[in-house]
Coordinates of C-alpha atoms in Angstrom, one line a residue:
M1 CA -0.2 0.1 -0.1
A2 CA 1.3 3.4 -1.0
R3 CA 2.2 6.0 1.7
N4 CA -0.4 8.5 2.4
P5 CA 1.1 11.6 0.4
W6 CA -0.4 13.9 3.0
F7 CA 1.8 15.2 6.1
E8 CA 0.8 16.8 9.3
T9 CA 4.0 18.9 10.1
V10 CA 6.7 20.8 8.3
A11 CA 9.0 18.4 10.3
E12 CA 7.5 15.4 8.4
A13 CA 7.8 17.3 5.1
Q14 CA 11.6 17.7 5.8
R15 CA 11.9 14.1 6.7
R16 CA 10.4 13.0 3.5
A17 CA 12.4 15.6 1.5
R18 CA 15.7 14.1 3.0
R19 CA 14.7 10.6 2.0
R20 CA 13.7 11.4 -1.5
L21 CA 16.3 13.8 -2.6
P22 CA 20.1 13.1 -3.3
G23 CA 22.3 14.3 -0.6
S24 CA 23.6 17.1 -2.6
V25 CA 20.3 18.5 -3.4
Y26 CA 19.1 18.2 0.1
G27 CA 22.4 19.7 1.4
A28 CA 21.8 22.7 -0.9
L29 CA 18.4 23.2 0.7
L30 CA 19.7 23.2 4.0
A31 CA 22.4 25.4 3.3
G32 CA 23.7 27.6 5.9
S33 CA 27.4 28.8 6.7
E34 CA 30.2 28.2 9.0
R35 CA 28.9 26.4 12.0
G36 CA 25.1 26.9 11.3
R37 CA 24.6 28.9 14.5
T38 CA 22.1 31.4 12.9
I39 CA 19.9 28.6 11.3
D40 CA 19.7 27.1 14.6
D41 CA 18.9 30.3 16.3
N42 CA 16.3 31.4 13.9
V43 CA 14.3 28.3 14.7
A44 CA 15.2 28.2 18.5
A45 CA 14.1 31.7 18.9
F46 CA 10.4 30.9 18.3
D47 CA 10.7 28.1 21.0
R48 CA 11.9 30.6 23.6
L49 CA 8.6 32.6 23.1
G50 CA 5.6 31.2 24.9
F51 CA 1.6 31.9 24.5
A52 CA -0.5 33.5 27.0
P53 CA -4.0 32.0 26.0
R54 CA -7.4 33.1 27.2
V55 CA -9.9 30.6 28.6
V56 CA -13.1 32.4 27.8
G57 CA -14.3 34.9 25.0
H58 CA -13.1 32.9 22.0
H59 CA -14.5 33.9 18.7
A60 CA -16.3 31.3 16.6
D61 CA -14.9 33.1 13.1
R62 CA -11.5 34.2 12.8
D63 CA -10.1 36.6 9.9
L64 CA -6.6 35.4 8.8
T65 CA -6.4 37.7 5.8
T66 CA -4.3 40.8 5.2
T67 CA -2.5 42.7 2.5
V68 CA 1.1 43.0 1.8
L69 CA 2.4 46.0 -0.2
G70 CA -1.3 46.5 -1.3
V71 CA -1.7 43.0 -2.4
P72 CA -4.5 41.2 -0.6
T73 CA -3.5 37.6 0.7
A74 CA -5.6 35.0 2.4
L75 CA -2.8 34.4 4.9
P76 CA -0.1 36.5 6.2
V77 CA 2.3 34.2 4.6
L78 CA 4.4 34.6 1.6
I79 CA 6.7 32.3 -0.5
S80 CA 10.2 33.4 -0.1
P81 CA 12.2 33.9 -3.4
T82 CA 14.7 31.0 -3.4
G83 CA 17.0 29.9 -6.3
V84 CA 17.2 27.0 -8.8
Q85 CA 14.4 24.7 -7.5
A86 CA 15.8 21.5 -8.8
V87 CA 14.0 19.3 -6.1
H88 CA 11.0 19.0 -8.6
P89 CA 10.7 19.2 -12.4
A90 CA 7.9 21.6 -12.0
G91 CA 10.0 23.8 -9.8
E92 CA 8.7 27.5 -9.2
V93 CA 5.7 26.9 -11.6
A94 CA 4.4 24.3 -9.3
V95 CA 4.9 26.7 -6.3
A96 CA 3.1 29.4 -8.3
R97 CA 0.1 27.3 -8.8
A98 CA 0.1 26.1 -5.0
A99 CA 0.4 29.7 -3.9
A100 CA -2.5 30.8 -6.3
N101 CA -4.8 27.8 -4.9
R102 CA -4.2 28.9 -1.2
G103 CA -4.6 32.7 -2.2
V104 CA -1.1 33.8 -1.2
V105 CA 1.8 35.8 -2.6
M106 CA 4.8 34.1 -4.3
G107 CA 8.3 35.7 -4.4
L108 CA 10.3 34.6 -7.5
S109 CA 14.0 34.7 -7.5
S110 CA 16.0 36.0 -10.1
Y111 CA 18.0 32.9 -9.9
A112 CA 14.9 30.7 -10.3
S113 CA 15.0 27.8 -12.7
K114 CA 11.7 28.9 -14.5
P115 CA 11.3 32.1 -16.4
V116 CA 9.2 34.8 -14.9
E117 CA 6.4 34.7 -17.8
E118 CA 5.7 31.1 -17.0
V119 CA 5.5 31.6 -13.2
A120 CA 3.2 34.7 -13.5
D121 CA 1.0 32.7 -15.7
A122 CA 0.7 30.1 -12.9
G123 CA 0.3 32.3 -10.2
P124 CA -0.7 36.2 -10.7
D125 CA 0.3 37.3 -7.3
L126 CA 3.8 37.6 -7.7
F127 CA 6.8 39.6 -6.4
F128 CA 9.9 39.4 -8.4
Q129 CA 13.3 39.3 -6.4
L130 CA 16.5 41.2 -7.7
Y131 CA 20.1 41.3 -6.6
W132 CA 22.4 44.1 -7.1
S133 CA 24.5 42.3 -10.0
G134 CA 25.7 43.3 -13.2
T135 CA 25.3 46.7 -14.9
R136 CA 22.5 49.3 -14.2
E137 CA 21.3 48.6 -17.8
A138 CA 21.2 44.9 -16.9
M139 CA 19.2 45.6 -13.9
V140 CA 16.7 47.8 -15.6
Q141 CA 16.1 45.2 -18.3
R142 CA 15.3 42.6 -15.7
M143 CA 13.0 44.9 -14.0
D144 CA 11.3 45.9 -17.1
R145 CA 10.9 42.1 -17.9
A146 CA 9.3 41.3 -14.5
R147 CA 7.0 44.3 -14.8
A148 CA 5.9 43.3 -18.2
A149 CA 5.2 39.7 -17.1
G150 CA 3.0 41.2 -14.3
A151 CA 5.1 41.2 -11.1
K152 CA 3.2 43.4 -8.6
A153 CA 6.2 44.3 -6.3
L154 CA 10.1 44.1 -6.5
I155 CA 11.9 42.4 -3.7
V156 CA 15.6 43.6 -3.5
T157 CA 17.9 41.4 -1.5
L158 CA 21.0 42.7 0.0
D159 CA 21.9 40.4 2.9
W160 CA 23.8 37.7 0.8
S161 CA 27.6 37.7 1.8
F162 CA 27.7 34.0 0.9
S163 CA 30.1 32.9 3.5
H164 CA 32.2 30.1 2.6
G165 CA 32.7 26.8 4.4
R166 CA 30.3 24.7 6.4
D167 CA 31.5 22.5 9.2
W168 CA 29.3 19.7 8.0
G169 CA 30.5 20.2 4.6
S170 CA 29.1 21.9 1.4
P171 CA 27.2 20.1 -1.0
A172 CA 28.7 19.2 -4.5
I173 CA 26.7 21.3 -7.0
P174 CA 27.8 21.0 -10.7
E175 CA 27.7 23.9 -13.0
K176 CA 25.9 21.9 -15.8
L177 CA 24.6 18.3 -16.2
D178 CA 26.5 16.5 -19.0
L179 CA 27.3 12.8 -19.3
R180 CA 30.5 13.0 -17.1
T181 CA 28.9 14.9 -14.5
M182 CA 26.0 12.6 -14.2
L183 CA 28.3 9.6 -14.0
R184 CA 30.4 11.3 -11.2
H185 CA 27.0 12.0 -9.3
A186 CA 25.4 8.5 -9.9
P187 CA 26.3 7.2 -6.5
D188 CA 24.4 10.1 -4.8
V189 CA 21.5 10.0 -7.2
L190 CA 20.8 6.4 -7.9
P191 CA 19.6 5.5 -4.4
H192 CA 16.7 8.2 -4.8
P193 CA 14.7 6.6 -7.8
A194 CA 11.7 8.6 -6.9
W195 CA 13.6 11.8 -7.6
L196 CA 15.0 10.4 -10.9
W197 CA 11.5 9.0 -11.9
R198 CA 9.9 12.4 -11.6
Y199 CA 12.6 13.8 -14.1
A200 CA 12.2 10.8 -16.3
R201 CA 8.5 11.4 -16.6
S202 CA 8.9 15.0 -17.4
G203 CA 11.3 14.3 -20.2
R204 CA 14.1 16.6 -19.1
L205 CA 17.0 16.8 -16.6
P206 CA 17.3 19.3 -13.8
D207 CA 18.1 22.8 -15.3
L208 CA 20.9 24.6 -13.5
T209 CA 20.6 27.6 -15.6
V210 CA 18.9 31.1 -14.4
P211 CA 16.5 32.2 -17.2
N212 CA 15.5 35.3 -15.5
L213 CA 19.2 36.6 -15.9
R214 CA 19.1 36.0 -19.8
P215 CA 20.1 39.1 -21.5
P216 CA 18.1 40.2 -24.6
G217 CA 19.2 38.0 -27.5
G218 CA 21.6 35.9 -25.4
S219 CA 21.4 32.5 -23.5
S220 CA 20.6 31.9 -19.8
P221 CA 23.8 31.9 -17.7
T222 CA 24.5 29.0 -15.4
F223 CA 23.9 29.6 -11.6
F224 CA 27.7 29.7 -11.2
G225 CA 27.9 32.3 -14.0
A226 CA 25.2 34.3 -12.3
Y227 CA 27.0 33.9 -9.0
G228 CA 30.3 35.1 -10.8
E229 CA 28.5 38.3 -12.1
W230 CA 27.3 39.2 -8.5
M231 CA 30.9 38.7 -7.1
R232 CA 32.3 41.1 -9.6
T233 CA 29.5 43.8 -9.3
V234 CA 30.7 46.6 -6.9
P235 CA 28.3 46.5 -3.8
P236 CA 25.5 49.0 -3.6
T237 CA 25.1 52.3 -1.7
W238 CA 21.9 53.6 -0.1
D239 CA 21.9 56.1 -3.3
D240 CA 21.7 52.9 -5.5
V241 CA 18.8 51.5 -3.4
A242 CA 17.0 54.8 -4.0
W243 CA 17.8 54.6 -7.7
L244 CA 16.4 51.0 -7.9
R245 CA 13.2 52.1 -6.1
E246 CA 12.8 55.0 -8.4
E247 CA 13.4 52.9 -11.5
W248 CA 11.0 50.1 -10.4
G249 CA 8.3 52.7 -9.6
G250 CA 6.0 50.6 -7.7
P251 CA 5.8 48.7 -4.4
F252 CA 9.4 48.0 -3.3
L253 CA 10.4 45.5 -0.4
L254 CA 14.1 45.7 0.9
K255 CA 15.2 42.2 2.2
G256 CA 18.0 41.6 4.7
V257 CA 17.2 44.3 7.4
T258 CA 18.5 43.4 11.0
R259 CA 19.8 46.7 12.3
V260 CA 17.7 49.8 13.2
D261 CA 20.1 52.4 11.5
D262 CA 19.6 50.3 8.3
A263 CA 15.9 50.3 8.6
R264 CA 15.7 54.1 9.1
R265 CA 18.1 54.5 5.9
A266 CA 15.9 52.2 4.0
V267 CA 12.8 54.5 4.9
D268 CA 15.0 57.4 3.8
A269 CA 15.6 55.7 0.4
G270 CA 11.9 55.3 0.0
V271 CA 11.0 51.7 0.2
T272 CA 7.5 50.4 0.7
G273 CA 8.4 47.7 3.0
L274 CA 11.3 45.8 4.4
S275 CA 11.9 42.2 5.5
V276 CA 13.9 41.6 8.7
S277 CA 16.0 38.8 7.3
N278 CA 19.5 37.1 7.7
H279 CA 19.3 35.3 4.5
G280 CA 18.0 32.1 6.3
G281 CA 21.3 31.7 7.9
N282 CA 23.3 31.8 4.7
N283 CA 24.8 35.2 5.5
L284 CA 27.2 35.9 8.3
D285 CA 27.0 33.1 11.0
T286 CA 26.2 34.2 14.5
T287 CA 24.0 36.8 13.1
P288 CA 21.2 36.9 15.7
A289 CA 17.7 35.2 15.1
T290 CA 15.5 37.7 13.1
L291 CA 12.6 37.3 15.6
R292 CA 14.9 38.7 18.3
V293 CA 15.7 41.9 16.3
L294 CA 12.2 42.4 15.0
P295 CA 10.6 44.3 17.7
S296 CA 13.2 46.9 17.6
V297 CA 12.9 47.4 13.8
V298 CA 9.2 47.7 14.1
A299 CA 9.5 50.2 17.0
A300 CA 11.8 52.2 14.8
V301 CA 9.9 52.2 11.4
G302 CA 6.9 50.1 11.8
D303 CA 4.6 53.2 11.6
Q304 CA 6.2 54.3 8.2
V305 CA 6.7 51.1 6.2
E306 CA 5.4 47.6 6.3
V307 CA 7.6 45.2 8.2
L308 CA 7.9 41.5 7.3
L309 CA 10.1 38.6 8.8
D310 CA 11.8 35.6 7.4
G311 CA 13.8 32.9 8.9
G312 CA 12.9 29.8 11.1
V313 CA 9.1 29.8 10.4
R314 CA 8.1 26.1 10.8
R315 CA 4.7 26.3 12.3
G316 CA 1.4 28.5 12.3
G317 CA 2.3 29.4 15.9
D318 CA 5.4 30.8 14.6
V319 CA 3.4 33.0 12.3
A320 CA 1.4 34.2 15.3
K321 CA 4.3 35.0 17.3
A322 CA 5.8 37.1 14.5
L323 CA 2.7 39.0 13.9
A324 CA 2.5 39.5 17.8
L325 CA 5.7 41.3 17.7
G326 CA 4.6 43.6 14.9
A327 CA 5.4 41.7 11.6
R328 CA 3.1 42.3 8.9
A329 CA 3.6 38.9 7.5
V330 CA 6.2 36.2 7.2
L331 CA 8.1 34.7 4.4
I332 CA 8.9 31.1 4.2
G333 CA 11.6 29.3 2.2
R334 CA 12.9 25.9 3.3
A335 CA 9.4 24.7 4.4
C336 CA 8.1 25.5 1.1
L337 CA 10.9 23.5 -0.7
W338 CA 10.5 20.8 1.6
G339 CA 6.9 20.5 0.8
L340 CA 7.6 20.7 -3.0
A341 CA 10.2 17.9 -2.6
A342 CA 7.8 15.6 -0.7
N343 CA 4.8 16.0 -2.9
G344 CA 5.1 18.6 -5.6
Q345 CA 2.5 21.2 -5.9
A346 CA 0.2 19.4 -3.4
G347 CA 3.0 19.3 -0.8
V348 CA 3.4 23.1 -1.2
E349 CA -0.3 23.4 -0.5
N350 CA 0.2 20.9 2.3
V351 CA 2.6 23.2 4.0
L352 CA 0.6 26.2 3.4
D353 CA -2.6 24.4 5.0
I354 CA -0.6 23.4 8.1
L355 CA 0.6 26.8 8.7
R356 CA -3.0 28.3 8.2
G357 CA -4.3 25.6 10.8
G358 CA -1.7 26.3 13.3
L359 CA -2.1 30.2 12.9
D360 CA -6.0 29.8 13.3
S361 CA -5.5 27.6 16.4
A362 CA -3.2 30.2 18.0
V363 CA -5.6 33.3 16.9
L364 CA -8.6 31.1 18.6
G365 CA -6.7 30.3 21.7
L366 CA -5.5 33.9 22.3
G367 CA -9.1 35.1 22.1
H368 CA -8.8 37.1 19.0
A369 CA -11.1 37.4 16.0
S370 CA -8.2 38.7 13.6
V371 CA -4.5 38.4 13.1
H372 CA -4.5 42.0 13.3
D373 CA -5.5 41.8 16.9
L374 CA -2.3 40.1 17.9
S375 CA 0.1 41.8 20.2
P376 CA 2.9 41.3 22.7
D377 CA 0.3 41.0 25.4
D378 CA -0.4 37.4 23.8
L379 CA 3.2 36.2 24.4
A380 CA 5.4 35.1 27.1
I381 CA 8.6 37.0 26.5
P382 CA 11.7 36.1 28.5
P383 CA 14.1 38.8 29.8
G384 CA 16.6 39.9 27.3
F385 CA 15.0 38.1 24.4
A386 CA 14.8 41.2 22.0
L387 CA 17.9 42.8 20.7
A388 CA 18.4 46.1 19.1
L389 CA 21.3 46.2 16.7
G390 CA 22.6 49.4 15.4
S391 CA 20.4 51.6 17.7
G392 CA 23.3 53.3 19.6
A393 CA 22.0 55.1 22.8
D394 CA 18.4 54.3 22.2
S395 CA 18.9 50.4 22.3
R396 CA 17.0 50.1 25.5
Q397 CA 14.3 52.4 24.6
G398 CA 13.5 50.8 21.3
R399 CA 13.7 47.3 23.1
D400 CA 11.2 48.3 25.8
A401 CA 8.8 50.0 23.3
A402 CA 8.6 47.0 21.4
V403 CA 8.0 44.3 24.0

């Protein structure tokens, strides 16, 4: 009898993804840098917060809807942009269909394995993600292409320093798939026939190119070719961020903020929103958990721009905790990819349903009728939990105001 494809927790989706995927592919999803302290801290921070539930006065109906950058969403959960989704042949298209079926917004990476036009056709509520990479002319071309495809907002990611070296070893990711490469990786791939069978049925091999960085009239670069371009590009200034915002001309989310001073500079640059992020632990290791720095950022700029959070979200209760500390919504990356690996489009929908159910239970137990009613009063917050980075003399004031 075949195993029930449905799973009841994100942890089970991760276990199934680990069994199904070749080690190198699963290792790329796990990612992280150096010791992996930040990955662990992102998850553990949610466990350090407790709930303060109410016993009477519960609401029979709960409203979980919100808007993010002006786009309505059935759930305060966005799909975070993640690169080259070779865990499933349908890749980002399957994710877009799942997001559309559950009424949520999808972020599409410029390093995605599927072109923005194809993904936008599958899911209309799409935010396109851009790195500061290449020439200004190339970045304008990428923005114009995303806008023409129907992207409703731009996400600019600036928190990627790509620290090298992992204590547990980095996965071996080929630059391209040719016969020699396939033979070399056969011992890793052959023990995972279900993953191979999916690609065999699709009639194509995993594509390690990034079509959304294809220049007009040119071919799509490989992932490592695109990474090389990013490495050679002079890092941006705040004036460059303001230029990007002006060139885009619509809703603009800056991803990667953890410091109060950076949050204020982002507001000065004209952003519509910002995501408190440490790139899922793939940036500088020992950067504090995003949940711990969220309150200080909200206290500093939450009345001027929308503040989102990503990093470590595994349960609907985690979503509730982030919203209680002031986040407008959260973004999920690994959880989505584990669902995609476990069961394709249905697996991503499964993950979103898990988060919806957990969030609804939290809103019910805390005695609220809407996610917008969540506040720090709903949480048990241990002393010293919140941190205010880059706030100088007002560190204590910002922390106290937030929690």
